[in-house]
Coordinates of C-alpha atoms and ligand atoms in Angstrom, one line a residue:
M1265 CA 147.9 89.7 88.2
I1266 CA 146.8 93.2 89.2
N1267 CA 144.8 93.1 92.4
K1268 CA 141.9 95.5 93.1
K1269 CA 144.0 97.6 95.5
D1270 CA 146.4 98.6 92.7
N1271 CA 143.7 99.0 90.1
D1272 CA 143.0 102.6 89.2
L1273 CA 139.8 101.6 87.3
F1274 CA 137.5 101.4 90.3
E1275 CA 138.8 104.6 91.7
L1276 CA 138.0 106.2 88.3
I1277 CA 134.5 104.7 88.3
N1278 CA 133.9 106.1 91.8
R1279 CA 135.0 109.5 90.6
E1280 CA 132.6 109.4 87.7
L1281 CA 129.9 108.3 90.2
G1282 CA 130.7 111.5 92.3
R1283 CA 130.5 113.6 89.2
Q1284 CA 127.1 112.2 88.3
Q1285 CA 125.9 112.7 91.9
D1286 CA 127.2 116.2 92.4
G1287 CA 126.3 117.8 89.0
L1288 CA 123.2 118.8 87.1
E1289 CA 123.0 116.4 84.1
M1290 CA 121.3 118.3 81.4
I1291 CA 122.4 116.5 78.3
A1292 CA 119.1 115.8 76.6
S1293 CA 120.1 112.3 75.5
E1294 CA 121.2 111.1 79.0
N1295 CA 119.4 109.7 82.0
Y1296 CA 120.0 107.8 85.2
V1297 CA 119.0 104.1 85.2
S1298 CA 117.5 102.4 88.2
E1299 CA 119.6 100.2 90.5
N1300 CA 117.8 97.1 89.1
V1301 CA 118.8 98.1 85.6
L1302 CA 122.4 98.4 86.8
K1303 CA 122.1 95.0 88.5
A1304 CA 120.8 93.3 85.3
M1305 CA 123.6 95.0 83.3
G1306 CA 126.3 93.8 85.7
S1307 CA 125.0 90.3 85.8
I1308 CA 126.5 87.0 84.7
L1309 CA 124.4 87.1 81.5
T1310 CA 127.5 88.7 79.9
N1311 CA 129.1 85.2 80.0
K1312 CA 126.7 83.7 77.5
Y1313 CA 126.8 83.4 73.7
S1314 CA 123.3 83.3 72.0
E1315 CA 123.6 84.0 68.3
G1316 CA 120.2 83.7 66.8
Y1317 CA 116.8 84.4 68.3
P1318 CA 114.7 82.7 71.0
G1319 CA 114.0 79.1 70.0
K1320 CA 116.5 79.4 67.1
R1321 CA 120.0 79.7 68.5
Y1322 CA 123.3 78.6 67.2
Y1323 CA 124.6 77.8 70.7
G1324 CA 123.3 75.4 73.5
G1325 CA 122.4 76.5 77.0
N1326 CA 120.0 79.3 76.1
E1327 CA 116.9 78.1 78.0
F1328 CA 116.9 81.1 80.3
I1329 CA 118.3 83.6 77.9
D1330 CA 115.4 82.8 75.5
Q1331 CA 112.9 83.5 78.3
I1332 CA 114.6 86.8 79.1
E1333 CA 114.6 88.0 75.5
N1334 CA 111.0 86.8 75.0
L1335 CA 109.9 88.7 78.1
G1336 CA 111.6 91.9 76.9
Q1337 CA 110.0 91.5 73.4
D1338 CA 106.6 91.1 75.0
Y1339 CA 107.1 94.2 77.1
A1340 CA 108.2 96.3 74.1
K1341 CA 105.2 95.0 72.0
N1342 CA 102.8 95.9 74.8
I1343 CA 104.2 99.4 75.4
F1344 CA 104.5 100.4 71.8
K1345 CA 101.6 98.4 70.4
V1346 CA 103.5 96.7 67.6
D1347 CA 103.6 93.1 66.3
H1348 CA 107.3 92.7 66.5
A1349 CA 110.3 93.9 68.5
N1350 CA 114.0 93.1 68.1
L1351 CA 116.1 94.0 71.2
Q1352 CA 119.5 92.9 69.9
P1353 CA 121.0 96.0 68.1
Y1354 CA 124.1 97.0 70.0
S1355 CA 123.0 100.7 70.0
G1356 CA 120.9 103.3 68.1
S1357 CA 123.3 103.7 65.2
P1358 CA 123.6 100.0 64.5
A1359 CA 119.8 99.7 64.8
N1360 CA 119.4 102.3 62.0
Q1361 CA 122.1 100.7 60.0
A1362 CA 120.1 97.4 60.2
V1363 CA 117.0 99.2 58.8
Y1364 CA 118.9 100.4 55.7
F1365 CA 120.5 97.0 55.4
A1366 CA 117.1 95.3 55.5
L1367 CA 115.3 97.6 53.1
C1368 CA 117.9 99.1 50.7
E1369 CA 120.6 98.1 48.3
P1370 CA 123.8 100.2 48.3
G1371 CA 123.2 103.3 46.1
D1372 CA 119.5 103.5 46.7
K1373 CA 118.0 106.9 47.3
V1374 CA 117.3 107.6 51.0
M1375 CA 116.0 110.7 52.7
G1376 CA 116.5 112.0 56.3
F1377 CA 116.6 115.0 58.6
N1378 CA 119.8 117.1 58.2
L1379 CA 122.1 116.8 61.3
L1380 CA 122.7 120.6 61.4
Y1381 CA 118.9 121.2 61.8
G1382 CA 118.3 118.5 64.4
G1383 CA 118.5 115.1 62.7
H1384 CA 120.9 112.3 63.5
L1385 CA 124.1 111.3 61.7
T1386 CA 122.5 108.0 60.7
H1387 CA 119.7 109.8 58.9
G1388 CA 122.0 110.3 55.8
W1389 CA 124.7 112.7 56.9
K1390 CA 127.6 112.8 54.4
V1391 CA 130.4 111.4 56.6
N1392 CA 128.2 108.6 58.0
F1393 CA 127.7 105.2 56.3
S1394 CA 124.1 106.3 55.6
G1395 CA 125.4 109.2 53.5
K1396 CA 128.2 107.3 51.9
Y1397 CA 126.7 104.0 50.9
Y1398 CA 123.3 105.4 49.9
D1399 CA 122.2 108.3 47.7
S1400 CA 121.1 110.6 50.5
V1401 CA 118.9 113.7 50.2
Q1402 CA 118.2 115.7 53.3
Y1403 CA 115.4 118.0 54.5
T1404 CA 115.8 120.8 57.0
T1405 CA 113.4 123.0 59.0
D1406 CA 111.6 126.2 58.1
K1407 CA 113.3 129.4 59.1
D1408 CA 111.7 129.3 62.6
G1409 CA 113.0 125.8 63.3
F1410 CA 109.8 123.8 62.7
L1411 CA 109.6 120.8 60.5
D1412 CA 108.3 121.9 57.2
Y1413 CA 105.8 119.2 56.1
D1414 CA 105.1 120.9 52.7
A1415 CA 108.8 121.0 51.9
I1416 CA 109.2 117.4 53.0
E1417 CA 106.2 116.4 50.7
A1418 CA 107.7 118.2 47.8
M1419 CA 111.1 116.5 48.3
V1420 CA 109.6 113.0 48.6
K1421 CA 107.6 113.6 45.4
K1422 CA 110.6 114.9 43.5
E1423 CA 113.3 112.5 44.8
Q1424 CA 111.3 109.3 45.1
P1425 CA 113.4 107.9 47.9
K1426 CA 113.1 104.2 48.9
L1427 CA 112.9 105.2 52.6
V1428 CA 112.5 108.3 54.7
F1429 CA 113.9 108.7 58.2
V1430 CA 112.0 110.9 60.6
G1431 CA 112.9 111.6 64.2
A1432 CA 115.5 113.9 65.7
T1433 CA 118.3 114.5 68.1
A1434 CA 117.6 118.2 68.7
Y1435 CA 114.0 119.0 67.9
S1436 CA 111.7 120.3 70.6
R1437 CA 108.3 120.0 68.9
I1438 CA 105.7 117.3 68.3
I1439 CA 106.4 115.2 65.2
D1440 CA 103.3 114.5 63.2
F1441 CA 103.9 110.8 62.2
E1442 CA 100.4 110.4 60.8
K1443 CA 100.9 113.2 58.3
L1444 CA 104.4 112.0 57.4
A1445 CA 103.1 108.5 56.8
Q1446 CA 100.5 109.9 54.3
I1447 CA 103.2 111.9 52.5
V1448 CA 105.7 109.0 52.4
H1449 CA 103.3 106.2 51.6
A1450 CA 101.7 108.2 48.8
E1451 CA 105.0 107.7 47.0
N1452 CA 105.4 104.0 48.0
A1453 CA 108.4 104.7 50.2
F1454 CA 109.0 103.3 53.7
L1455 CA 108.6 105.6 56.7
I1456 CA 111.1 104.9 59.4
A1457 CA 110.5 106.7 62.8
D1458 CA 113.6 107.0 64.9
V1459 CA 112.1 107.9 68.3
A1460 CA 115.3 107.5 70.2
H1461 CA 114.8 110.8 72.1
I1462 CA 111.1 110.7 72.7
A1463 CA 110.5 106.9 73.2
G1464 CA 109.8 107.5 77.0
L1465 CA 107.5 110.3 76.2
I1466 CA 105.6 108.1 73.7
A1467 CA 105.4 105.3 76.3
G1468 CA 104.2 107.8 78.9
G1469 CA 101.5 109.2 76.7
M1470 CA 103.2 112.6 76.2
H1471 CA 103.9 112.4 72.5
P1472 CA 101.8 110.8 69.7
S1473 CA 103.1 107.3 68.8
P1474 CA 104.3 106.4 65.3
A1475 CA 102.8 103.0 65.7
G1476 CA 100.3 102.3 63.0
H1477 CA 101.8 105.0 60.8
A1478 CA 105.6 104.3 60.4
D1479 CA 106.6 101.0 58.8
V1480 CA 109.6 100.6 61.2
I1481 CA 110.3 102.3 64.5
T1482 CA 113.8 102.4 65.9
T1483 CA 114.8 103.7 69.3
T1484 CA 117.7 103.8 71.7
T1485 CA 116.9 102.5 75.1
H1486 CA 119.1 104.7 77.2
K1487 CA 117.5 108.1 76.8
T1488 CA 113.9 108.9 78.0
L1489 CA 113.3 105.2 78.4
R1490 CA 115.7 105.0 81.3
G1491 CA 117.3 101.8 80.2
P1492 CA 120.9 100.7 79.4
R1493 CA 122.8 101.8 76.3
G1494 CA 121.1 99.7 73.6
A1495 CA 118.4 99.8 71.0
M1496 CA 115.2 98.2 69.6
I1497 CA 113.7 97.9 66.2
M1498 CA 109.9 97.5 66.0
C1499 CA 107.4 97.0 63.3
D1500 CA 104.1 95.3 62.3
G1501 CA 103.9 92.3 60.1
D1502 CA 103.8 88.5 60.2
K1503 CA 107.1 86.8 61.1
S1504 CA 105.7 83.5 59.8
N1505 CA 105.5 84.7 56.2
P1506 CA 108.2 82.9 54.2
V1507 CA 110.9 85.2 52.9
K1508 CA 112.5 83.7 49.8
K1509 CA 115.3 86.1 48.8
P1510 CA 116.5 89.6 49.8
E1511 CA 115.4 90.7 46.4
D1512 CA 111.9 90.3 47.6
V1513 CA 112.3 93.7 49.1
I1514 CA 111.0 95.6 46.1
G1515 CA 108.8 98.3 47.7
W1516 CA 106.7 99.4 50.5
K1517 CA 103.4 97.7 49.7
E1518 CA 105.0 94.4 48.7
S1519 CA 107.3 94.2 51.7
K1520 CA 105.2 95.3 54.6
H1521 CA 104.1 91.9 55.9
N1522 CA 107.7 90.6 55.8
L1523 CA 109.2 93.4 57.7
P1524 CA 109.8 91.4 60.9
S1525 CA 111.9 88.8 59.0
Y1526 CA 113.8 91.4 57.1
I1527 CA 114.6 93.3 60.2
D1528 CA 115.7 90.3 62.2
R1529 CA 117.9 89.0 59.4
A1530 CA 119.5 92.4 59.0
V1531 CA 120.5 92.5 62.7
F1532 CA 121.6 88.9 62.8
P1533 CA 123.3 87.5 60.7
G1534 CA 123.4 90.7 58.5
L1535 CA 125.3 93.0 60.9
Q1536 CA 125.9 91.4 64.3
G1537 CA 126.9 88.2 66.0
G1538 CA 125.9 87.3 69.5
P1539 CA 123.5 89.6 71.3
H1540 CA 124.6 91.3 74.6
N1541 CA 122.4 89.4 76.9
Q1542 CA 123.2 91.6 79.9
T1543 CA 121.9 94.5 77.9
T1544 CA 118.8 92.6 76.8
A1545 CA 118.1 92.0 80.5
G1546 CA 118.7 95.7 81.4
I1547 CA 116.3 96.7 78.6
T1548 CA 113.7 94.2 79.9
Q1549 CA 114.0 95.6 83.4
A1550 CA 113.7 99.2 82.1
L1551 CA 110.6 98.2 80.1
F1552 CA 109.1 96.6 83.2
E1553 CA 109.6 99.9 85.0
V1554 CA 108.1 101.8 82.0
Q1555 CA 104.9 99.8 82.5
Q1556 CA 104.4 101.0 86.1
P1557 CA 101.9 103.8 86.7
E1558 CA 104.7 106.1 88.0
F1559 CA 106.3 106.2 84.6
K1560 CA 103.4 108.2 83.2
E1561 CA 103.9 110.8 85.9
Y1562 CA 107.6 110.8 85.2
A1563 CA 107.0 111.5 81.5
E1564 CA 104.5 114.3 82.3
Q1565 CA 107.0 115.8 84.7
I1566 CA 109.8 115.8 82.1
V1567 CA 107.7 117.9 79.8
K1568 CA 106.5 120.3 82.6
N1569 CA 110.1 120.7 83.7
A1570 CA 111.3 121.5 80.2
Q1571 CA 108.5 124.0 79.6
T1572 CA 109.1 125.7 83.0
L1573 CA 112.8 126.0 82.2
A1574 CA 112.3 127.3 78.7
E1575 CA 110.0 130.0 80.1
E1576 CA 112.6 131.0 82.6
L1577 CA 115.4 131.2 80.0
M1578 CA 113.2 133.1 77.5
N1579 CA 112.3 135.6 80.2
A1580 CA 116.0 136.3 80.8
G1581 CA 116.5 137.2 77.1
L1582 CA 117.7 133.9 75.6
K1583 CA 116.3 132.8 72.3
I1584 CA 114.7 129.3 72.4
I1585 CA 114.4 127.9 68.9
T1586 CA 110.7 127.6 68.0
D1587 CA 110.0 129.8 71.1
G1588 CA 109.4 126.9 73.4
T1589 CA 109.2 123.1 73.7
D1590 CA 106.6 120.3 73.6
N1591 CA 109.0 117.6 74.8
H1592 CA 112.0 117.0 77.0
L1593 CA 114.5 119.4 75.4
M1594 CA 115.2 122.9 74.1
L1595 CA 117.6 124.3 71.7
I1596 CA 119.0 127.6 72.9
D1597 CA 120.5 130.3 70.8
V1598 CA 123.0 131.9 73.2
S1599 CA 124.2 134.6 70.9
P1600 CA 122.0 137.3 72.6
F1601 CA 124.4 137.0 75.5
K1602 CA 127.4 137.6 73.1
I1603 CA 128.9 134.1 73.6
S1604 CA 129.2 131.0 71.5
G1605 CA 127.8 127.5 72.1
S1606 CA 131.3 126.2 73.1
E1607 CA 131.9 129.1 75.5
A1608 CA 128.5 128.4 77.1
E1609 CA 129.2 124.7 77.4
T1610 CA 132.5 125.4 79.1
A1611 CA 131.2 127.9 81.5
L1612 CA 128.3 125.7 82.5
E1613 CA 130.7 122.7 83.0
K1614 CA 132.8 124.8 85.4
A1615 CA 129.6 125.3 87.4
M1616 CA 128.9 121.5 87.2
I1617 CA 125.9 121.9 84.8
T1618 CA 126.5 119.5 81.9
V1619 CA 125.1 120.4 78.5
N1620 CA 126.3 120.2 74.9
K1621 CA 127.0 122.8 72.3
N1622 CA 124.7 122.4 69.3
T1623 CA 124.0 124.0 65.9
I1624 CA 120.8 126.0 65.6
P1625 CA 118.8 126.0 62.3
F1626 CA 120.6 128.2 59.7
D1627 CA 123.5 128.6 62.1
P1628 CA 125.9 131.3 60.9
R1629 CA 128.7 129.7 63.0
S1630 CA 130.6 126.5 62.4
P1631 CA 129.4 123.1 63.9
F1632 CA 132.6 123.1 66.0
D1633 CA 131.7 126.3 67.7
P1634 CA 128.0 126.8 67.0
S1635 CA 125.5 129.4 68.2
G1636 CA 123.6 127.1 70.5
I1637 CA 123.4 124.7 73.3
R1638 CA 120.9 121.8 73.7
I1639 CA 119.5 121.1 77.2
G1640 CA 117.1 118.5 78.4
T1641 CA 115.2 117.6 81.6
P1642 CA 115.0 113.7 81.6
A1643 CA 117.9 113.1 84.0
L1644 CA 117.0 115.8 86.5
T1645 CA 113.4 114.6 86.5
S1646 CA 114.7 111.1 87.3
R1647 CA 116.3 112.7 90.4
G1648 CA 112.9 114.0 91.5
M1649 CA 113.3 117.6 90.5
K1650 CA 110.2 119.6 89.7
E1651 CA 109.2 123.1 88.5
E1652 CA 110.6 124.9 91.5
E1653 CA 114.0 123.5 90.9
M1654 CA 113.8 124.3 87.2
K1655 CA 113.3 128.0 88.1
Q1656 CA 116.4 127.9 90.3
I1657 CA 118.4 126.1 87.7
G1658 CA 117.3 128.6 85.0
E1659 CA 118.6 131.4 87.2
M1660 CA 121.9 129.6 87.6
I1661 CA 122.3 129.0 83.9
V1662 CA 121.6 132.6 83.1
K1663 CA 124.1 133.8 85.7
A1664 CA 126.8 131.4 84.4
L1665 CA 126.3 132.5 80.8
K1666 CA 126.4 136.1 81.7
N1667 CA 129.5 135.6 83.8
N1668 CA 131.2 133.0 81.6
N1669 CA 134.7 134.6 82.2
D1670 CA 134.4 135.0 86.0
N1671 CA 135.7 131.9 87.7
Q1672 CA 134.6 133.1 91.1
V1673 CA 130.9 133.4 90.0
L1674 CA 131.1 130.0 88.4
E1675 CA 132.7 128.5 91.5
N1676 CA 129.8 130.0 93.6
I1677 CA 127.2 128.5 91.2
K1678 CA 129.0 125.1 91.5
K1679 CA 128.4 125.2 95.3
E1680 CA 124.8 126.0 94.8
V1681 CA 124.5 123.1 92.3
K1682 CA 126.1 120.8 94.9
D1683 CA 123.6 121.9 97.6
L1684 CA 120.7 121.3 95.2
C1685 CA 122.0 117.9 94.2
D1686 CA 122.4 116.8 97.8
Q1687 CA 118.7 117.4 98.2
F1688 CA 118.0 114.8 95.4
P1689 CA 120.4 112.0 96.2
L1690 CA 121.3 109.4 93.6
Y1691 CA 122.7 105.8 94.0
Q1692 CA 123.3 106.3 97.7
K1693 CA 124.1 102.6 98.3
I1694 CA 126.5 102.2 95.4
K1695 CA 130.3 102.2 95.7
Y1696 CA 132.7 100.4 93.4
Ligands
LIG589 C1 117.6 110.2 67.0 C2 118.8 109.4 67.3 N1 119.0 108.2 66.7 C3 120.0 107.4 66.9 C4 121.0 107.8 67.8 C5 122.2 106.9 67.9 O1 122.3 106.2 69.1 P1 123.7 105.7 69.6 O2 124.5 106.8 70.1 O3 123.3 104.7 70.7 O4 124.4 105.0 68.4 C6 120.8 108.9 68.6 C7 121.8 109.3 69.6 O5 121.9 110.3 70.1 C8 119.7 109.8 68.3 O6 119.6 110.9 68.9

């Protein structure tokens, strides 16, 4: 038996805690959860098996688990104004997989946003299951990096996909779900809105909601929603409708009312076994927090911070794709500074500013060393940082990129980063 004293694990967790405390976390898909979310995640709920759904389990002893899952579902329905919410997908990719599994047969034509232009792997990228098991066609952006609704319409008309994924991993502008629903439904296809990145902004009233437009909404819970790593699938429809056979799924119009049943069956038993109850509880706690009045302020501040930072970086000569942002992130072309995205990522990491390299639309470089970086403000905003700090951070980023080969300069920025982080403490009471 290894006792805790000899166990390197907790030492490593403490070091990661230090890294999170002392650095500027600017990966657009990351955030800091509350201590209550951590508490729910680390709870004894992990001990329990609960295959099935509340009231219909394949294991005994689920009295309280049922109540927790029902509570989380009620919160999700209230926040996103939908009839049905499934909180069981293990993460965002399995949630999307469940949607394909629910609505398509292998080989069906599906359509999604190309990864290299801002979409996600699961929206039909060639190496992903979604591009391998289905006949995937992909749309891109226009030359300036905006979604091109006319081109999407033309592609939907020509290709006649069974479903169309919209939503993004690296797109900084408002997505017009209403317009997309008109386009997609005109051809009797399903519209799937993957709002993983912007779910918290939708909940906080800073981005139009796909509810009432998209047939199915998927989201991760660990980005702007400030929950644990997990996901939800939401839709309208009547769960009490009897579903006879999977072959019933013949088209958008015929299937709409049965969507809750199709989705639930695809998640379990289609793809998963027992839900991760500790995660369901963490999501439920996060959704409780989302419903507090402060969350609206938080969502507003995320966007203000992103816009302030984008302005600062553009003034310094960097190219922001689409020349700005409406949401929590920006895609930056670093080539005006004569460096690559990888070099930028490495230089910033030395200064304890964490970002990721990213392709830009029509990137002349390879995805392994692209022209851009993607940065976001959700995590810094969770720490309480505002416009003033964004200006200071913008200056630090510019200095680091301009001096990417000068370790002394990067070391000095790292000290400045530490001083700034100390003013916005994080998880002070936690030690593993
Ligand atoms: C738009 C979008 N969908 C789905 C996912 C997948 O989520 P996960 O990494 O939890 O599988 C991501 C992750 O970044 C995403 O950005």
